[in-house]
Structure formats: structure tokens, C-alpha cells
CSV table of C-alpha atoms in Angstrom, one decimal:
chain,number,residue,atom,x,y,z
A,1,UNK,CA,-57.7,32.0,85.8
A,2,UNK,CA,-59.3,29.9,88.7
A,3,UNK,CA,-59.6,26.7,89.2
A,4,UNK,CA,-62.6,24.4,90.0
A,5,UNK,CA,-62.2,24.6,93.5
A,6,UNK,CA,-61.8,28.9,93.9
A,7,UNK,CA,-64.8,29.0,91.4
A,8,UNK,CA,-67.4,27.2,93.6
A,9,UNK,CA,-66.2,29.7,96.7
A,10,UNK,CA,-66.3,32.4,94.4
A,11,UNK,CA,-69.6,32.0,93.0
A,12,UNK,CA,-71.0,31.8,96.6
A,13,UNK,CA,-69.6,35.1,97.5
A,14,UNK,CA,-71.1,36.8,94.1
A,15,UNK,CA,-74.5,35.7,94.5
A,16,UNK,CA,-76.8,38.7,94.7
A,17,UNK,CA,-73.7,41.2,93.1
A,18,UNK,CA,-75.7,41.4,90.0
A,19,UNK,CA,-78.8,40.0,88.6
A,20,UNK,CA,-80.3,38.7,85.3
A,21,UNK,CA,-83.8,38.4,84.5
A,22,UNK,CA,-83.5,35.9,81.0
A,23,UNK,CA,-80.7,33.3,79.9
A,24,UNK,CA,-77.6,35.4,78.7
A,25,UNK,CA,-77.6,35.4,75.4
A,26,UNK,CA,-74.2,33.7,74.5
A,27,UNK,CA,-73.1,33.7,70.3
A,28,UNK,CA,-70.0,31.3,70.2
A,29,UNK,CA,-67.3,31.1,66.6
A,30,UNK,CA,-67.8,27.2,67.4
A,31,UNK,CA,-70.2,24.3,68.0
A,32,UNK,CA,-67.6,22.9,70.2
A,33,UNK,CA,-67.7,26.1,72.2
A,34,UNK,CA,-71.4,26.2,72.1
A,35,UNK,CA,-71.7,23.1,73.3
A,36,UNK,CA,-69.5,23.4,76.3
A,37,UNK,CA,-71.3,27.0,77.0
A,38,UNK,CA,-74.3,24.9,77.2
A,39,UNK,CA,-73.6,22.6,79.8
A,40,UNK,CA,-72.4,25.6,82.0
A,41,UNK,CA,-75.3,27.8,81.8
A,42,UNK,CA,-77.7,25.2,81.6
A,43,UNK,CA,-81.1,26.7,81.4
A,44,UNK,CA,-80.0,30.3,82.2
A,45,UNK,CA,-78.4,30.8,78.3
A,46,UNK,CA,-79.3,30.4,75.4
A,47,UNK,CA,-76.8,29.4,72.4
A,48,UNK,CA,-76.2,29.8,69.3
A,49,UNK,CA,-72.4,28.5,67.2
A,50,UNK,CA,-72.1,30.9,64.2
A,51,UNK,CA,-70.2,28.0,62.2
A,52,UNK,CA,-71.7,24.2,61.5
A,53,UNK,CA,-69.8,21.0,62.7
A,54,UNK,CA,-68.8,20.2,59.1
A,55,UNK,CA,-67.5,23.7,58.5
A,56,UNK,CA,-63.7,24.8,58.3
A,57,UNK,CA,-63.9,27.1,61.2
A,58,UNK,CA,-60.9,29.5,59.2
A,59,UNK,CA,-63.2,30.2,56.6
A,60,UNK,CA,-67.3,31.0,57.7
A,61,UNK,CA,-69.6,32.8,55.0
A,62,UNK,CA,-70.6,36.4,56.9
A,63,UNK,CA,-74.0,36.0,56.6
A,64,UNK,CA,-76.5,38.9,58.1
A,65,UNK,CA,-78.3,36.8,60.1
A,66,UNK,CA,-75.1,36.3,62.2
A,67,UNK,CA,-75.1,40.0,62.7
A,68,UNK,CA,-78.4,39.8,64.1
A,69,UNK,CA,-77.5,37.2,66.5
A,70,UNK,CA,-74.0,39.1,67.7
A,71,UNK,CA,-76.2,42.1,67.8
A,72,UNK,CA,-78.5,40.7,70.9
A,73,UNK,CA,-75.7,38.4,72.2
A,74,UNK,CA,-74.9,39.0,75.8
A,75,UNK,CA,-72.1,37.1,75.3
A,76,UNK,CA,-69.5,36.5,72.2
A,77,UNK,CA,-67.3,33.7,72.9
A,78,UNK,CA,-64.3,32.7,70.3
A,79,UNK,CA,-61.4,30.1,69.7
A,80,UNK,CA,-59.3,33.0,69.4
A,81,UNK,CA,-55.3,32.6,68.1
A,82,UNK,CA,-56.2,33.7,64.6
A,83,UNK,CA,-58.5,31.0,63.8
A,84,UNK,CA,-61.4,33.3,62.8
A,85,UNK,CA,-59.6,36.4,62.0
A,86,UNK,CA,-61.0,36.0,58.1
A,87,UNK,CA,-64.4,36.6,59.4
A,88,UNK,CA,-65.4,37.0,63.0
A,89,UNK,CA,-63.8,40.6,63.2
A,90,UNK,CA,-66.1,42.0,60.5
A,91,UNK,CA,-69.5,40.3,61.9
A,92,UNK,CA,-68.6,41.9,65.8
A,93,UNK,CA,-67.9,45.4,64.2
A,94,UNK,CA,-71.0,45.5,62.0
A,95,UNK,CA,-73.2,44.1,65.3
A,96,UNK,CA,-72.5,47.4,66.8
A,97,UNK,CA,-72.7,46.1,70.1
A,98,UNK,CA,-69.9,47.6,72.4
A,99,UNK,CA,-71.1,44.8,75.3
A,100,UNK,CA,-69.2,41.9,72.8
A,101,UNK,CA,-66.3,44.1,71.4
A,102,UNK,CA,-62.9,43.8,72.9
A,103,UNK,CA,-62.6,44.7,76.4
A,104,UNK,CA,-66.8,44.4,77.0
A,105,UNK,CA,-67.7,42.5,79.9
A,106,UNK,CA,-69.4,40.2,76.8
A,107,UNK,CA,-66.1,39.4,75.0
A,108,UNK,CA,-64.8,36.2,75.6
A,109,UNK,CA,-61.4,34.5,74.1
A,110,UNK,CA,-61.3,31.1,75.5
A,111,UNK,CA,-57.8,30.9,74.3
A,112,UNK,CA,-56.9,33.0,77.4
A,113,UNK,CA,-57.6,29.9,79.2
A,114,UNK,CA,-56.2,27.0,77.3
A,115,UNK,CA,-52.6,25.2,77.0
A,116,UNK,CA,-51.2,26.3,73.6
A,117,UNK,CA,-48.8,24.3,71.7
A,118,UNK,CA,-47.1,25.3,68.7
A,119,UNK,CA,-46.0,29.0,69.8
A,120,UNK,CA,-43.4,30.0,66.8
A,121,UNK,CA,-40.5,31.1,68.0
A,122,UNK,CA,-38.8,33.9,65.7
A,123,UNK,CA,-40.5,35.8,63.0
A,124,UNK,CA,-43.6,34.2,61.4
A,125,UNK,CA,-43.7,35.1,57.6
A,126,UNK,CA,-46.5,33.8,54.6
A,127,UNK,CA,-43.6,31.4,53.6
A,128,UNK,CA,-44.7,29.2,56.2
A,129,UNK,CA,-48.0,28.9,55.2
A,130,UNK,CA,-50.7,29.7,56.9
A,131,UNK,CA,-49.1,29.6,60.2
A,132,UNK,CA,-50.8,31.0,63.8
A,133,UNK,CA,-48.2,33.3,65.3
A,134,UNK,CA,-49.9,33.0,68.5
A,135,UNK,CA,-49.9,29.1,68.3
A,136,UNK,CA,-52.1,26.2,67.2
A,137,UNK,CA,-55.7,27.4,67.5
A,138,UNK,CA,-56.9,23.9,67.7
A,139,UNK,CA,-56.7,23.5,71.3
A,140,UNK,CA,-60.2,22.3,72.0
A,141,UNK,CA,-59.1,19.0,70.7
A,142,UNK,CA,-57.4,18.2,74.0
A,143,UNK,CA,-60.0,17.6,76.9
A,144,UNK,CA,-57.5,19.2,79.7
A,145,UNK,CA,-58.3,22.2,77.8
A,146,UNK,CA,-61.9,21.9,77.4
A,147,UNK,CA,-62.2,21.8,81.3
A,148,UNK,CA,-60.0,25.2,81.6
A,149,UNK,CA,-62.7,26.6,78.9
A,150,UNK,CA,-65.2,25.3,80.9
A,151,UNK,CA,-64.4,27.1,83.5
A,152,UNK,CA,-63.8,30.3,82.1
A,153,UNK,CA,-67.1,30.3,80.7
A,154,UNK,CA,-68.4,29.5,84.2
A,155,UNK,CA,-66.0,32.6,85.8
A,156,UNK,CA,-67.7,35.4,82.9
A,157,UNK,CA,-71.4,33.4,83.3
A,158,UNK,CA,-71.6,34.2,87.2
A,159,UNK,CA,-69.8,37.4,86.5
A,160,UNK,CA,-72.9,38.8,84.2
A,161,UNK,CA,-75.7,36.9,86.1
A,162,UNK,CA,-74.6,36.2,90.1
A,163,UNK,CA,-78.0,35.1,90.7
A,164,UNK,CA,-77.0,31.7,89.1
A,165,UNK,CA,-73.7,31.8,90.7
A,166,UNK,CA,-74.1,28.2,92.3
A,167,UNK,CA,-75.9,27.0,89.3
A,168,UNK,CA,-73.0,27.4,87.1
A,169,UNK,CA,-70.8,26.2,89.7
A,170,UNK,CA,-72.8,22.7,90.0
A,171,UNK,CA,-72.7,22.3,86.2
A,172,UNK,CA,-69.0,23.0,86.3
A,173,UNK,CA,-68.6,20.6,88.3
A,174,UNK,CA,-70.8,17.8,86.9
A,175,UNK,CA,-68.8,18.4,83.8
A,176,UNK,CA,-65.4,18.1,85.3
A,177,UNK,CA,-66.5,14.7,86.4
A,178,UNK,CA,-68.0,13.6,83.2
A,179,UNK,CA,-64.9,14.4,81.7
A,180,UNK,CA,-62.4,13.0,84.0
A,181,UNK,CA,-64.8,9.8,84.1
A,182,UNK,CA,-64.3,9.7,79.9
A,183,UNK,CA,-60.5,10.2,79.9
A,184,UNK,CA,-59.6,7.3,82.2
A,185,UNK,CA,-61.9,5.4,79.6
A,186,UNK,CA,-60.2,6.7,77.3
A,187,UNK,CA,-56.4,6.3,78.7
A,188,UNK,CA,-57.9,2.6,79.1
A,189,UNK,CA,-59.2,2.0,75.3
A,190,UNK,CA,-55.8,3.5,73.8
A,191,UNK,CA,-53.1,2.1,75.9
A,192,UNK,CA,-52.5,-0.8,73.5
A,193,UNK,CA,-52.2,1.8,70.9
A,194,UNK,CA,-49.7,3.8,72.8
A,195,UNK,CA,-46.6,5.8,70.9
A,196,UNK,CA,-48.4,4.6,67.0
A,197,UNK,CA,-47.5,7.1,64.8
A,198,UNK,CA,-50.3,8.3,62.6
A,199,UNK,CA,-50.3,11.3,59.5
A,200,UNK,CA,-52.6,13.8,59.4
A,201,UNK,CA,-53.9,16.2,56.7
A,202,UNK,CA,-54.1,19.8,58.8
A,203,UNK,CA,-52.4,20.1,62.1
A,204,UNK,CA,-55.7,20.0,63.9
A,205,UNK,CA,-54.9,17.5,65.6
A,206,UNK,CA,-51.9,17.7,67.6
A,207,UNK,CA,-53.9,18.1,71.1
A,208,UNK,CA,-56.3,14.9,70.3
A,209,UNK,CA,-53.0,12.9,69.7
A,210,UNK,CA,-51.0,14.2,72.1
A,211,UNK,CA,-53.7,13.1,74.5
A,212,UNK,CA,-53.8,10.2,73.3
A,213,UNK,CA,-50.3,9.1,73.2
A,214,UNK,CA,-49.8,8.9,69.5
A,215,UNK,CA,-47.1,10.1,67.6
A,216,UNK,CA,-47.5,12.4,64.5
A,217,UNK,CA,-45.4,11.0,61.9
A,218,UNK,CA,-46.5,13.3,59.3
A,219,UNK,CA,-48.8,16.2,57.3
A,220,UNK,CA,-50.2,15.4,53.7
A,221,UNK,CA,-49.6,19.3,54.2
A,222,UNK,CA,-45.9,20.5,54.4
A,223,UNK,CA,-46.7,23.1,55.6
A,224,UNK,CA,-50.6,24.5,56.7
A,225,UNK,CA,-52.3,25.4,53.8
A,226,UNK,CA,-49.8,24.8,51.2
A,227,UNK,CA,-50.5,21.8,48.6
A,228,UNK,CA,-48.4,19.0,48.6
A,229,UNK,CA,-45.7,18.2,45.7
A,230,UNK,CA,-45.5,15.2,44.0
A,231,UNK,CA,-41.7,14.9,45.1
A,232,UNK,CA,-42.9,15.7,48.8
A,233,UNK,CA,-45.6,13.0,48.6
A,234,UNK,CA,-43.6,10.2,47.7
A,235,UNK,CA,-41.1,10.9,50.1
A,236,UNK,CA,-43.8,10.6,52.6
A,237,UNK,CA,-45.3,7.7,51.1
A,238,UNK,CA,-41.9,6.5,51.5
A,239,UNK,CA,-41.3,7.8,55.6
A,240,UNK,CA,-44.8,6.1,56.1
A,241,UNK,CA,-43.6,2.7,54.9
A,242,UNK,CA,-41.0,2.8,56.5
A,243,UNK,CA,-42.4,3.6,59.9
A,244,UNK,CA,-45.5,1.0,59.7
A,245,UNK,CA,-48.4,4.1,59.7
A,246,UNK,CA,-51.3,2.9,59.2
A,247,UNK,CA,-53.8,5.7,59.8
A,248,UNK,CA,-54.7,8.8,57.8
A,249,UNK,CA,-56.5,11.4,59.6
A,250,UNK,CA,-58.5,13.8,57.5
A,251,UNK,CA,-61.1,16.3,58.7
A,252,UNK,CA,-64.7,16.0,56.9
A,253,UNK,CA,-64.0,19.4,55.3
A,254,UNK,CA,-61.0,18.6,53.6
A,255,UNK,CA,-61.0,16.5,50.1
A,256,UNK,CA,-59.9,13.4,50.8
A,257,UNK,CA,-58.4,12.6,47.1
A,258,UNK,CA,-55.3,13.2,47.9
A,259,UNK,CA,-55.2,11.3,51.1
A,260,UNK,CA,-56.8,7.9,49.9
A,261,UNK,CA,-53.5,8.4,47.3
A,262,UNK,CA,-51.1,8.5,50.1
A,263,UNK,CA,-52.5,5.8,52.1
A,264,UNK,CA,-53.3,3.4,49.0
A,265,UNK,CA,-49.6,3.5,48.4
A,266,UNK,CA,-48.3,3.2,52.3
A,267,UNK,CA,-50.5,0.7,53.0
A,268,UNK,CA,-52.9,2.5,55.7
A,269,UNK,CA,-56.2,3.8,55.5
A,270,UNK,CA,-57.7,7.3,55.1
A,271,UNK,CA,-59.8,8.0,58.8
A,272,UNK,CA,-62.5,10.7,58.1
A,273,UNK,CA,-62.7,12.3,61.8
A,274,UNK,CA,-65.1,14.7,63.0
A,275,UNK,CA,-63.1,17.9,64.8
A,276,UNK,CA,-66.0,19.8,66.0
A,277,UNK,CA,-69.4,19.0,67.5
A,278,UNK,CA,-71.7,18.3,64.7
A,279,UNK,CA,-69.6,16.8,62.2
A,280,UNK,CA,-71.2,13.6,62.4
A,281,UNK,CA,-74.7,12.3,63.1
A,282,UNK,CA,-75.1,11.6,66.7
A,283,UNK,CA,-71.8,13.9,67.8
A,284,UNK,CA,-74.2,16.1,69.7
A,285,UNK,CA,-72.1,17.1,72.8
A,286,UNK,CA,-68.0,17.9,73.8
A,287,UNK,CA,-67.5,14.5,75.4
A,288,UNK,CA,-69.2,12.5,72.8
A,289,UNK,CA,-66.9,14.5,69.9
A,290,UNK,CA,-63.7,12.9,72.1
A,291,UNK,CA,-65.2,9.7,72.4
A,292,UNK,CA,-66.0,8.8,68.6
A,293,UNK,CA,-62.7,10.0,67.5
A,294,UNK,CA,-60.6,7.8,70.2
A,295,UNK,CA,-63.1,4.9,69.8
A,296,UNK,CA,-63.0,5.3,65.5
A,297,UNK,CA,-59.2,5.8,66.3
A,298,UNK,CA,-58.8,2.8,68.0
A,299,UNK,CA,-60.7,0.7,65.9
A,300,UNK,CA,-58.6,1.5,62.7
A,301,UNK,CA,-55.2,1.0,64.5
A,302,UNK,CA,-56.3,-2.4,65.7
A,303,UNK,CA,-57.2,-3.4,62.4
């Protein structure tokens, strides 16, 4: 993997290596990683995220119009780490395109690319819940890693069409800045906030918070995927209380029932927070999915 820097001389060296006539066709798991392919290849792809912004990404209906798509994709880009193994594997076999299999010069795991946290260590059994042995899929959440993916879309982009080699490279850049230009706003909005602990439903959101400098004090989840016990909630209820929390953060796909329980009763609020692109009106775009979660994050902390 290459940073910014190697890119931009590398793209200059490919140009004229290989050609494409029409925008690469790029099918991406993810609205988030739709939306970042997009402001890569610009004009030269076209994309298309086979889940919705509201959607559980684990869990996508295999519908055969998504076949279709993967089927004319020039590119299949996932999260990877397990996160769509329930589904994604079935849609790429029944495409029966080779190009976006494994190993084709059209498969793309942005995982490869990205700082993982949560790697078990030891044997991973069911007992666990739904754990990822190959670590916490939800690293898009964390805007370091959504300039490595970035850039590996940019690498496999110029790779498949070297005639827009130093178009790729000029978006990658002007995304780099955008970002870097949001996270010292962001750095700036939060430091008030800094090392306030905060529950969350699903461990989604351990790269957001980590960002952000906010401490996870707890899961209405003991473990991913398993329900909660009454005897577990109160002790939580209880931890909560005892270490001030006054934030809830709950993912639009998840019932919040049980949530608006636990904060009633610890004296915080429930935080409905959009973890993809498209889970709220007007969350169009990677950098505007960061921004309204810090800036709703904020707000309900300084409240």
C-alpha cells in the first residue's frame, strides 16, 4: 500500500499502460464505500452501493437485480472482515464474472488497507457472539481510514484505466485535503468533550470514538448480537450512574426500546446516529457522514 505522495508519481508513470473507453463500472457492499469511490473516479465510474444507508450492512436481502449489477461491474469493492459474509459471497458467485471474483484484477477488499482494531487474540467461538475473527469490520467510521481506502481505490482505479491516471491522482488529493481540513474542525468542536465516556448499542463505533477522544464506557450488547439480561442491564444502568454517561448511541437500524430504557434510568439520552452515508436526509457524502455525527455528538454531550 502507497501513500499519497508514491500514488501521484505512480499514476504519472502508468499513463498510457492501459486504456478505458467508458467509466469503470464499480459495485460497492456500502454507500460509504460508494461514496468515497465516487470522489476518486470522478466522471470516469460509475457507482452503484448494493446496501441503503439505513440498512444493517451484516444482513442485505440478495436481490437479482444486484446480480445484474455485479454481473457488468468492472469493479467489486467490499468492507471485507466478515461483515458481508451472509450475503455478498452468494451474489459474486451467481454474477459469474471471474473479473470481480477473488484474485480478479476487479476484486477489491478495502480492509486490506485500513487500521483494524479489535483483532481476537486466541480462538474465536459462537460463545462470543457474533464476533469478527479478523477484527472490527467497522473501520470506515474512523476518517484516517477512509483516506487509506481512498487511496486504494485510487491505486486499482489507475491500475484498470491508466488513461485517467492523473485524474484519479488530483481527486485523491482534493480529498485528502477536504478531509484533513474537516478533522482539525473536528479535533476543534470535540476538545471540550475530550475522554467523556459514552454507551453504545453495537460496537460500530469504536473508530468514530476513538477519533474523537471518547471513552466507551459500555454495550447495551454484552456481547455483539447477543440480547441483553435484565440482571446485565441494571448493572449497567448502575456503571452508567456511576460514571456520569450521558449519551446512548444507537444506529438507525437497531430498535431503540431497549436503549430509551437504559438511558431513562441512567439519566442520559438515547443518540440515534447515522453509520453510513444515507442514513439520514442530507448525509450525501463521506465527510458530511463524520461531520453530523461529531456535530449531533457534541451537541448532546454539551447538553
Amino acid at each position: 500500500m502507497i501513500g499519497i505522495k508514491g500514488f501521484t508519481a505512480l499514476a504519472v508513470a502508468v499513463v498510457g499502460v492501459t486504456a478505458s473507453a467508458d467509466p469503470l463500472m464499480v459495485v460497492t457492499t456500502t454507500t460509504d464505500l460508494a461514496a468515497i469511490a465516487r470522489e476518486v473516479g470522478g466522471k470516469r465510474v460509475t457507482v452503484k452501493a448494493m446496501a441503503v444507508g439505513t440498512q444493517d450492512p451484516h444482513f442485505v436481502e440478495a436481490k437479482p437485480s444486484l446480480i445484474l449489477d455485479l454481473r457488468k461491474a468492472d469493479v467489486y469493492a467490499q468492507v471485507g472482515l466478515g461483515l458481508e459474509v451472509g450475503w455478498a459471497p452468494l451474489l459474486l458467485d451467481q454474477s459469474r464474472n471471474a473479473k470481480i471474483r477473488p484474485g480478479g484484477r476487479g476484486y477489491l477488499d478495502l480492509s486490506a488497507a485500513a487500521t483494524v482494531l479489535d483483532i481476537p487474540q486466541g480462538k474465536v467461538t459462537r460463545a462470543e457472539g457474533d464476533i469478527h475473527p479478523y477484527g472490527n469490520p467497522h473501520y470506515w467510521l474512523g476518517p484516517e481510514n477512509g483516506k487509506r481506502m481512498a487511496n486504494l481505490f485510487a491505486e486499482r482505479f489507475s491500475a484498470l484505466d491508466a488513461d485517467g491516471a492523473v485524474e484519479y491522482a488530483n481527486n485523491l488529493r482534493a480529498f485528502h485535503v477536504k478531509v484533513d481540513r474537516a478533522m482539525a474542525e473536528w479535533r476543534q468542536l470535540l476538545a471540550p468533550m475530550q475522554d467523556a465516556k459514552v454507551v453504545a448499542y453495537h460496537n460500530s463505533w469504536k473508530y468514530f470514538l476513538s477519533f474523537a477522544g471518547l471513552e466507551i464506557a459500555g454495550y447495551i450488547e454484552p456481547k455483539p448480537g447477543i440480547p441483553p439480561s435484565p440482571s446485565y442491564l441494571a448493572q449497567l444502568i448502575a456503571d452508567m450512574k456511576k460514571d456520569q454517561v450521558k449519551v446512548v448511541i444507537v444506529d438507525p437500524f437497531y430498535d431503540v426500546k431497549v436503549p430509551q430504557f437504559v438511558a431513562e434510568r441512567a439519566g442520559a439520552k438515547v443518540l440515534v446516529l447515522p453509520s453510513s452515508v444515507g442514513g439520514v436526509k442530507g448525509v450525501d457524502d463521506y465527510v458530511s457522514l463524520i461531520d453530523y455525527n461529531i456535530r449531533a455528538l457534541r451537541k448532546a454531550l454539551a447538553e
